[in-house]
Short mmCIF file of C-alpha atoms and ligand atoms in Angstrom, two decimals:
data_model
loop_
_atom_site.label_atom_id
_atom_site.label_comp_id
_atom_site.label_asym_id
_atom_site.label_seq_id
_atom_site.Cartn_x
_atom_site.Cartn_y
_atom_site.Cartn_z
CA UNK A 1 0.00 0.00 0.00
CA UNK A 2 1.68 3.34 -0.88
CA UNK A 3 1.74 5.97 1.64
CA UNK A 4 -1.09 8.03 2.80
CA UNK A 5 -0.86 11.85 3.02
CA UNK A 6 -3.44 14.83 4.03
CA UNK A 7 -2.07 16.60 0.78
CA UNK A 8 1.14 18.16 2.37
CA UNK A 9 4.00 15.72 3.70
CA UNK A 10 2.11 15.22 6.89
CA UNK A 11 1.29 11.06 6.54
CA UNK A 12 -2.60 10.84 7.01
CA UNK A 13 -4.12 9.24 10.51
CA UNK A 14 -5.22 5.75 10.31
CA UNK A 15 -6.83 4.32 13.04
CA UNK A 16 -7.37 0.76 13.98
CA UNK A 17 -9.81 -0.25 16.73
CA UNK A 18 -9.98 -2.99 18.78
CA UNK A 19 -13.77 -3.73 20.28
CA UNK A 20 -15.86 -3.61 16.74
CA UNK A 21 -18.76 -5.60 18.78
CA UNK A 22 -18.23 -3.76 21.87
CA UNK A 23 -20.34 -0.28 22.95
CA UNK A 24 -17.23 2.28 22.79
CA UNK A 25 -15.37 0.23 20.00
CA UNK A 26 -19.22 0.49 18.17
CA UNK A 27 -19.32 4.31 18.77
CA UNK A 28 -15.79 5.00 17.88
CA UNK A 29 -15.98 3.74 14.71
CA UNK A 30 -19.22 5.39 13.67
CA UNK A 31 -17.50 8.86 15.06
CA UNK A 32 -14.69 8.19 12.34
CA UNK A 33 -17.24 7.60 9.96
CA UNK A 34 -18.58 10.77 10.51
CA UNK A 35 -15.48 12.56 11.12
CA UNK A 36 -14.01 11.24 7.57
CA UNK A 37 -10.90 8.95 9.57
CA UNK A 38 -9.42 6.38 8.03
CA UNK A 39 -10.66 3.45 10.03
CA UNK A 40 -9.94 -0.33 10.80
CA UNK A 41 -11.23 -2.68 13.51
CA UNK A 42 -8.89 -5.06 14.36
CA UNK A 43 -9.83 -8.77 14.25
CA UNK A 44 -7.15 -10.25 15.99
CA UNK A 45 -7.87 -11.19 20.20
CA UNK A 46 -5.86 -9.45 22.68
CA UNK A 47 -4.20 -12.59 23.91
CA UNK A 48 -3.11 -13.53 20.77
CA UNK A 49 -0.28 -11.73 20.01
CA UNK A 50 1.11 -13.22 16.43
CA UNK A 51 -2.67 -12.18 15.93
CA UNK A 52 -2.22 -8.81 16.96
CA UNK A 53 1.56 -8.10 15.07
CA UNK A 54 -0.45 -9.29 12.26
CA UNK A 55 -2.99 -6.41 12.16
CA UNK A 56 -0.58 -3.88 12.47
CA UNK A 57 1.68 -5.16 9.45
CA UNK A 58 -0.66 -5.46 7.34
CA UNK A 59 -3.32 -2.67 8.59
CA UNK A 60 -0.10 0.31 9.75
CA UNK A 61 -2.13 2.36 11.63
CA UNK A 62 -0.68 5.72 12.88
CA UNK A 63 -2.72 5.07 15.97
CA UNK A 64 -4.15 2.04 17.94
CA UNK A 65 -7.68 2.55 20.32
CA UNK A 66 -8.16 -0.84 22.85
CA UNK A 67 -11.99 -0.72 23.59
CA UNK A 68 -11.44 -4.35 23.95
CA UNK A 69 -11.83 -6.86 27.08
CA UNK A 70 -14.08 -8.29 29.10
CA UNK A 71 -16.56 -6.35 31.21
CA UNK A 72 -18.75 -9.09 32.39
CA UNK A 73 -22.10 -10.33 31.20
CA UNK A 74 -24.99 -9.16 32.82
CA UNK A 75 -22.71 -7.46 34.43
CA UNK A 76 -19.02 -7.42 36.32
CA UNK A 77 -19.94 -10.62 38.92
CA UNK A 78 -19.13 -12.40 35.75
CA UNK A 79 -15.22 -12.00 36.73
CA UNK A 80 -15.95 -13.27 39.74
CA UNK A 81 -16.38 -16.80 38.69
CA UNK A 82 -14.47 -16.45 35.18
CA UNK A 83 -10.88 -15.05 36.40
CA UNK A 84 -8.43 -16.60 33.74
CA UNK A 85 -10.60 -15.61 30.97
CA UNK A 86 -10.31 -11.60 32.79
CA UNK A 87 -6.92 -12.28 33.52
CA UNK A 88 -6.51 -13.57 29.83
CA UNK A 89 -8.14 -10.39 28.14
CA UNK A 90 -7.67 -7.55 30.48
CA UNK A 91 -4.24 -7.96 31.47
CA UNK A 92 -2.29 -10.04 29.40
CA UNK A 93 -3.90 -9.26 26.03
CA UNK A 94 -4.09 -5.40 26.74
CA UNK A 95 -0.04 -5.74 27.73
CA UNK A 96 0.50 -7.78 24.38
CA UNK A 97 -1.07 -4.50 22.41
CA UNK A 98 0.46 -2.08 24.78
CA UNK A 99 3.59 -3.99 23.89
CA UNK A 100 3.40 -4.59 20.63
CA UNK A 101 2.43 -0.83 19.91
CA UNK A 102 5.75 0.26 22.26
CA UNK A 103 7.77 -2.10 19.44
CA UNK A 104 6.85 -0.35 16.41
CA UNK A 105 6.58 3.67 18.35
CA UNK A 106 2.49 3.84 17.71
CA UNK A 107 0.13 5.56 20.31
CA UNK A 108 -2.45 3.47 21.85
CA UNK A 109 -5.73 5.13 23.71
CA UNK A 110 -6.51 2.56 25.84
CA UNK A 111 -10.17 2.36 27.44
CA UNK A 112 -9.59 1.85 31.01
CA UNK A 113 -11.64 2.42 33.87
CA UNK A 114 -11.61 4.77 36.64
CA UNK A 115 -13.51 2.15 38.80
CA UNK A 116 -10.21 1.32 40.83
CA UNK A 117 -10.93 4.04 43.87
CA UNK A 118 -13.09 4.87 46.56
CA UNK A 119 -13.92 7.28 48.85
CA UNK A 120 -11.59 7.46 51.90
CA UNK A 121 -11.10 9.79 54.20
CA UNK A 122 -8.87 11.71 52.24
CA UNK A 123 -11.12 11.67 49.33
CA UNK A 124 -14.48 12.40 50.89
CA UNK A 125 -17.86 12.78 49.18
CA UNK A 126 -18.30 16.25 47.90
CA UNK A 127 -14.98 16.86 48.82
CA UNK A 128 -11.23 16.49 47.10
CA UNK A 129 -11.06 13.99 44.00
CA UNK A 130 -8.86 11.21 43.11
CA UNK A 131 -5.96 12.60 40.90
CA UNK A 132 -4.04 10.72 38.03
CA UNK A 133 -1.10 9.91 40.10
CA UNK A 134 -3.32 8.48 43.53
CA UNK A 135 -2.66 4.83 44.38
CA UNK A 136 -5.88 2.72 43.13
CA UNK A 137 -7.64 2.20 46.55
CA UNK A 138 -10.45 -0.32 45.09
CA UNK A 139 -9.83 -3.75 44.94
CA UNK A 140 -13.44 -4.97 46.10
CA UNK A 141 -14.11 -6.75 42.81
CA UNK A 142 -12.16 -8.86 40.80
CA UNK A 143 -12.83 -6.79 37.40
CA UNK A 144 -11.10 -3.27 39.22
CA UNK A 145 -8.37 -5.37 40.94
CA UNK A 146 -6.77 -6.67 37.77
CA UNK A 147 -7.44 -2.94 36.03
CA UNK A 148 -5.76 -1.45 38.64
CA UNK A 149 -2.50 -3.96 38.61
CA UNK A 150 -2.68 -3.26 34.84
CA UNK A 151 -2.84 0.11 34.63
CA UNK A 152 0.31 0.07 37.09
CA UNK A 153 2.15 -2.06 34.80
CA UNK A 154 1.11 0.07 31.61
CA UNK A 155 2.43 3.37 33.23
CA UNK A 156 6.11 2.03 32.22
CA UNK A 157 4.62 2.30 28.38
CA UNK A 158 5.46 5.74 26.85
CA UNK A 159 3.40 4.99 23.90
CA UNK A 160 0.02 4.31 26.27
CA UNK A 161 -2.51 6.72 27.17
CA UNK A 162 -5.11 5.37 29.70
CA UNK A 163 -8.27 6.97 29.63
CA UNK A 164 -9.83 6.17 33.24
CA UNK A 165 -13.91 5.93 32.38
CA UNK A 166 -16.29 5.81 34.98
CA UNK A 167 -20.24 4.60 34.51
CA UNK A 168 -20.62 5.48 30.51
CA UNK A 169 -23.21 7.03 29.79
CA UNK A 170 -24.68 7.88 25.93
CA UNK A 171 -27.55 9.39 24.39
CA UNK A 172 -29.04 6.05 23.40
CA UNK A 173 -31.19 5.49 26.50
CA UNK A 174 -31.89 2.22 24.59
CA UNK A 175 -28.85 0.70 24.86
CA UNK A 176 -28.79 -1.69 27.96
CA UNK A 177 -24.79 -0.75 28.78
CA UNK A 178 -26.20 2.99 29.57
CA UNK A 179 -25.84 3.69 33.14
CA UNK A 180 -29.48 5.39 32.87
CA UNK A 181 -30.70 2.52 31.33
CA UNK A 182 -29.33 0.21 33.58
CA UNK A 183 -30.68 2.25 37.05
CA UNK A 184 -33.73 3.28 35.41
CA UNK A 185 -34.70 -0.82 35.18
CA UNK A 186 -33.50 -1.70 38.87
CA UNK A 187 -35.92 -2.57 41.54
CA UNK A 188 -33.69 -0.52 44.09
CA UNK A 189 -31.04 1.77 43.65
CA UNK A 190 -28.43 3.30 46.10
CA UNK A 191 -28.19 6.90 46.33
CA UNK A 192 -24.14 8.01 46.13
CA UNK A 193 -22.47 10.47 44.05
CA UNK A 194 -19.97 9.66 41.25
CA UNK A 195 -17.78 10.24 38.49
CA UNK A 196 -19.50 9.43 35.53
CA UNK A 197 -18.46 9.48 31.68
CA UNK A 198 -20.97 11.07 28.42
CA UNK A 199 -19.25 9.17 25.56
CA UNK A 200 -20.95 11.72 23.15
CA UNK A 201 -18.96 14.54 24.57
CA UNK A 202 -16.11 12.23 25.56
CA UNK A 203 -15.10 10.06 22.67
CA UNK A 204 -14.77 12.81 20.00
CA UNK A 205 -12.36 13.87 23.05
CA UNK A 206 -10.51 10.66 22.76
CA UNK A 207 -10.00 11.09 18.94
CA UNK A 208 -8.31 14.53 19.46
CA UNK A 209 -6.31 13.07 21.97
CA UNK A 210 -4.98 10.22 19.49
CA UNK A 211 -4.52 13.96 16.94
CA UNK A 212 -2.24 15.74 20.05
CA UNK A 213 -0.38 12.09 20.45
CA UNK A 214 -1.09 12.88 24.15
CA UNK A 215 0.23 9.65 26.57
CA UNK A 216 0.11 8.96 30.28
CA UNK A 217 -2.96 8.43 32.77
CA UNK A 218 -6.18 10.86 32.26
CA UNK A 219 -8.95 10.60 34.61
CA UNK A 220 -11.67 10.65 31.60
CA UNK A 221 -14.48 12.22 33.47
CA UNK A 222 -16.78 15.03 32.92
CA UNK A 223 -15.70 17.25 36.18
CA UNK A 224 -17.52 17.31 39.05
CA UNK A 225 -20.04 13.91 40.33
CA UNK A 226 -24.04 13.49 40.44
CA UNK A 227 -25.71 10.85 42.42
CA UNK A 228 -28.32 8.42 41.15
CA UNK A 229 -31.49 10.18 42.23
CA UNK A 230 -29.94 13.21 40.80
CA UNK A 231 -29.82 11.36 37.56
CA UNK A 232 -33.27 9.80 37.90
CA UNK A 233 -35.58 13.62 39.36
CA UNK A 234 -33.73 14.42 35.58
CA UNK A 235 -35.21 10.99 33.82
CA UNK A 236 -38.23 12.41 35.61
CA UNK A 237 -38.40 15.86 34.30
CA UNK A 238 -37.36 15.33 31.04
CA UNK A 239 -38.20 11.81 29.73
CA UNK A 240 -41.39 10.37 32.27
CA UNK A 241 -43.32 12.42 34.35
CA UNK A 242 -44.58 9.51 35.96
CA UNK A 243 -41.25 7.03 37.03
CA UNK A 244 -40.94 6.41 40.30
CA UNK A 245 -38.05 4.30 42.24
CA UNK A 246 -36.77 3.48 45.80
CA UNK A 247 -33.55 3.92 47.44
CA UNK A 248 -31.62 1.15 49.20
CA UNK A 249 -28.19 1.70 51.13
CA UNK A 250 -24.73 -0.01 50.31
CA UNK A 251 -25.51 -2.83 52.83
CA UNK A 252 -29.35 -3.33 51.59
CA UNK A 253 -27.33 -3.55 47.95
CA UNK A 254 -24.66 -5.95 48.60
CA UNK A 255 -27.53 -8.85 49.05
CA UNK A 256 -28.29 -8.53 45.00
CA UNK A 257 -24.93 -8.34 43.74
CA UNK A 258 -21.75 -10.24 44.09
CA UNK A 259 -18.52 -8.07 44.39
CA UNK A 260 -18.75 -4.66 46.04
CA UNK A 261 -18.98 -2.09 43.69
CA UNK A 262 -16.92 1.64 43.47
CA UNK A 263 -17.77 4.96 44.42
CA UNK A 264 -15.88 7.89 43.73
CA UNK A 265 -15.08 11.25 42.71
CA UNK A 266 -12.30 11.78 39.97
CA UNK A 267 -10.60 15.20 39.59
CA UNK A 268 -10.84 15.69 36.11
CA UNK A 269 -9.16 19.09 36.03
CA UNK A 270 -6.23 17.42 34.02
CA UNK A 271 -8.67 17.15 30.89
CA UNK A 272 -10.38 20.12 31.74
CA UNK A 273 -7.01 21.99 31.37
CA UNK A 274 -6.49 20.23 28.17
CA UNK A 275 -9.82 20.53 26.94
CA UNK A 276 -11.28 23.96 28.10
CA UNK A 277 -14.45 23.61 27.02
CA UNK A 278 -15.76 19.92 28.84
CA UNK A 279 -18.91 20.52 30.27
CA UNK A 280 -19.24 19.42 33.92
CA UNK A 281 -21.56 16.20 34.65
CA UNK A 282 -24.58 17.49 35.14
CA UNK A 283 -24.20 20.18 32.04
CA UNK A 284 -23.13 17.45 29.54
CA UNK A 285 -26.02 14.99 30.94
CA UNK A 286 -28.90 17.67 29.74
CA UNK A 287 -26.79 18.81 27.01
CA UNK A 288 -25.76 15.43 25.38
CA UNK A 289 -28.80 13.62 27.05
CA UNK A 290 -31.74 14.89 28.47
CA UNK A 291 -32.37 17.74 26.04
CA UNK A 292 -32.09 15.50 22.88
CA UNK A 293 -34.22 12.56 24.30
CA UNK A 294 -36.93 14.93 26.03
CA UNK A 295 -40.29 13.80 25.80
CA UNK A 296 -42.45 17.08 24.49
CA UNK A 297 -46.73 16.41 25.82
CA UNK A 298 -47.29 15.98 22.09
CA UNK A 299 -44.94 13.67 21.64
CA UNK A 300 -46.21 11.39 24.59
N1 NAP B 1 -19.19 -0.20 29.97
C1 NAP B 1 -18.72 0.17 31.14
O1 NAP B 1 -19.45 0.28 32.15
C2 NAP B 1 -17.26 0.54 31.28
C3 NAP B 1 -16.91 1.35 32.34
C4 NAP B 1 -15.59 1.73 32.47
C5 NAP B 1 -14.66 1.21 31.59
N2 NAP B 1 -15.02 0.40 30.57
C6 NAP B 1 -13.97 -0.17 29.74
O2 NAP B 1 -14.07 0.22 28.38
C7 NAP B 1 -13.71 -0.87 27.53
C8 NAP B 1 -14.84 -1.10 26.52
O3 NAP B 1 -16.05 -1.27 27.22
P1 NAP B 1 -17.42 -1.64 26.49
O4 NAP B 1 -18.49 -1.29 27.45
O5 NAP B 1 -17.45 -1.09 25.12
O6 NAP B 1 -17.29 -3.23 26.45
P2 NAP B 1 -18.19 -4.31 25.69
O7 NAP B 1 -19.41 -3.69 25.10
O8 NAP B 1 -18.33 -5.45 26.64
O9 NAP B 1 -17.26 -4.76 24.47
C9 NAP B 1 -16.07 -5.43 24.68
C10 NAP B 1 -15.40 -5.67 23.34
O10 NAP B 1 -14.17 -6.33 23.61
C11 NAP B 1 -14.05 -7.44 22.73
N3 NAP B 1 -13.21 -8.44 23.36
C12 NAP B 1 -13.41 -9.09 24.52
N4 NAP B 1 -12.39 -9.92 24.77
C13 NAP B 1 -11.52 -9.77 23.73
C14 NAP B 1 -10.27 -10.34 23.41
N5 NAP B 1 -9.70 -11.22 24.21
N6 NAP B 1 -9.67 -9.96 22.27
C15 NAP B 1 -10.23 -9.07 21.44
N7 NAP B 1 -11.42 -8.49 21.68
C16 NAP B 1 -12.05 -8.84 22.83
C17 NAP B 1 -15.46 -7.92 22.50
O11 NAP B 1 -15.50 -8.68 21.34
P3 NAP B 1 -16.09 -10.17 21.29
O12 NAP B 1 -17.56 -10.02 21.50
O13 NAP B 1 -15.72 -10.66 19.94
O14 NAP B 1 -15.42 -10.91 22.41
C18 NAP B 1 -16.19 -6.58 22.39
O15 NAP B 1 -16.07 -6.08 21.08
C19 NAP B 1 -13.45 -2.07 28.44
O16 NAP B 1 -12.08 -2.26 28.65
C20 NAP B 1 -14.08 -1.68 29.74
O17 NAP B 1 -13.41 -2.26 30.83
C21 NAP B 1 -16.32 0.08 30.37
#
C-alpha cells in the first residue's frame, strides 16, 4: 500500500480499533465515519499476540484505540467466577497490544476504567477527588483489581494513554450498557455520588487526543459527580413524568450483587485543562442527554 498523506507531507491518521462488537469500540468507529478517519477494527484477540503483530503489518495504523476486554455479562460478577478468561483479556492481552504498539513507536488510547478508587477519608464525598497519580484504593471486585494492577504495569509504556472511564453514559437510552438505562430498570437503587463518563462529549475527546499524540494516565471524566437520584428527578423531568423508584443503602445492595462495587469522585481538572471547554456532569447529561431525548406532551 503506498503511503497516505493529508495533501502536504504530513502522513494521514489511520486508526485501527480494537472492540468492533463492543459499545465504545461500536461508537468509535461510527464517530470516524462521521469525522471522515481512516478506520480499521482489528480482528485479531488481545491474547493472541502473532494475531495482533499481524494487524498492524498489514493494517499500519498511525494510531491504535483498545476498547477491547471483558466487562462481564450481565454485568461485572461475571469476573468473579471467570478469572483466567479476565486475567486472559484484560491484562495479558491489553499488555500484548500495549507492547506490541511500544515495538513499532504507535500511540495506543486505551479504554480503562476509573472504577479502581473509593472514597476514603482523604477523598471524601463532595470533597477532594482522586488525581491521576493516587494509588488505586479499590480492589473490592475482581474486574477493578486486575485494572488497577494493569494500569500500574502500563504506566512504564510511553506509547500508552489510559483513559480512566467511569459509569458510561450515551444518548441512546436504549442501549442496555447505559448507566441510565441500567438504574432506570432496577428494583432498588443506592443513592451516592460519582464520576461518571458522556461518551458523546467524551469520545470525540478521545480522537483529538490520538490527533495531540497525548500519553500517560487521564482521569476521563466530565468534572464534578451526580448521584443516582440526581440522575433519575432528571429521567423524571425530562423523559417520564410519571417514574418512580426506591432507594436502598450499600448494605441493603450488597444482598443482589456479588462483588462490592466503586464509588468515587475523579478530579478531572487534568482534561479540563487540556480541553477547556468539557462541560461538567450534570451540564453534559442535559446537554448530550436529556435535552435530545426529552419527551415534548405531544410527543407522549
Ligand atoms: N461499559 C462500562 O461500564 C465501562 C466502564 C468503564 C470502563 N469500561 C472499559 O471500556 C472498555 C470497553 O467497554 P465496552 O463497554 O465497550 O465493552 P463491551 O461492550 O463489553 O465490548 C467489549 C469488546 O471487547 C471485545 N473483546 C473481549 N475480549 C476480547 C479479546 N480477548 N480480544 C479481542 N477483543 C475482545 C469484545 O468482542 P467479542 O464479543 O468478539 O469478544 C467486544 O467487542 C473495556 O475495557 C471496559 O473495561 C467500560
Amino acid at each position: 500500500m503506498g503511503s497516505l498523506t493529508n495533501g502536504d507531507s504530513t502522513p494521514a491518521m489511520k486508526f485501527l480499533i480494537y472492540g468492533k462488537t463492543g459499545w465504545i469500540g461500536g461508537l468509535l468507529g461510527k464517530l470516524c465515519e462521521s469525522q471522515k478517519i481512516p478506520y480499521v477494527f482489528g480482528s485479531g484477540r488481545l491474547e493472541n499476540r502473532l494475531s495482533l503483530e499481524a494487524d498492524l503489518a498489514e493494517l499500519n495504523p498511525t494510531h491504535v484505540f483498545n476498547a477491547a476486554g471483558v466487562t462481564g455479562r450481565p454485568n461485572v460478577d461475571w469476573c468473579e467466577t471467570h478469572k483466567i478468561e479476565t486475567i486472559r483479556a484484560n491484562v495479558a492481552g491489553t499488555l500484548n497490544l500495549a507492547d506490541i504498539c511500544n515495538e513499532k513507536g504507535i500511540l495506543l488510547i486505551n479504554f480503562a476504567t476509573g472504577c479502581i478508587f473509593e472514597y476514603d477519608e482523604e477523598h471524601q464525598m463532595g470533597g477532594v477527588g482522586f488525581k491521576e497519580e493516587d494509588t488505586p484504593n479499590f480492589t473490592g471486585s475482581f474486574y477493578s483489581k486486575t485494572k488497577a494492577m494493569v494500569e500500574e504495569l502500563l504506566k512504564n509504556y510511553p506509547n500508552v494513554c489510559t483513559l480512566r472511564v467511569r459509569m458510561p453514559i450515551s444518548s441512546d437510552l436504549s442501549n442496555p450498557r447505559n448507566f441510565i438505562a441500567k438504574i432506570v430498570k432496577y428494583d432498588k437503587v443506592v443513592d451516592i455520588p460519582n464520576s461518571m463518563t458522556i461518551l458523546d462529549e467524551l469520545l470525540p475527546i478521545s480522537i483529538e487526543m490520538a490527533k495531540r499524540n497525548l500519553s500517560g494516565i487521564w482521569n476521563f471524566t466530565n468534572p464534578g459527580a451526580v448521584s443516582h437520584n440526581e440522575i433519575l428527578e432528571m429521567y423524571r423531568e425530562y423523559i417520564d413524568p410519571s417514574y418512580t423508584w426506591k432507594n436502598f443503602n450499600l448494605e441493603e445492595q450488597s444482598m443482589v450483587i456479588v462483588a462490592p462495587r466503586s464509588n468515587n469522585e475523579l478530579d478531572a481538572s487534568k482534561l479540563k485543562n487540556e480541553f477547556p471547554e468539557l462541560l461538567s456532569i450534570k451540564e453534559s447529561l442535559i446537554k448530550y442527554v436529556f435535552e435530545p431525548n426529552k419527551k415534548t406532551t405531544s410527543s407522549v
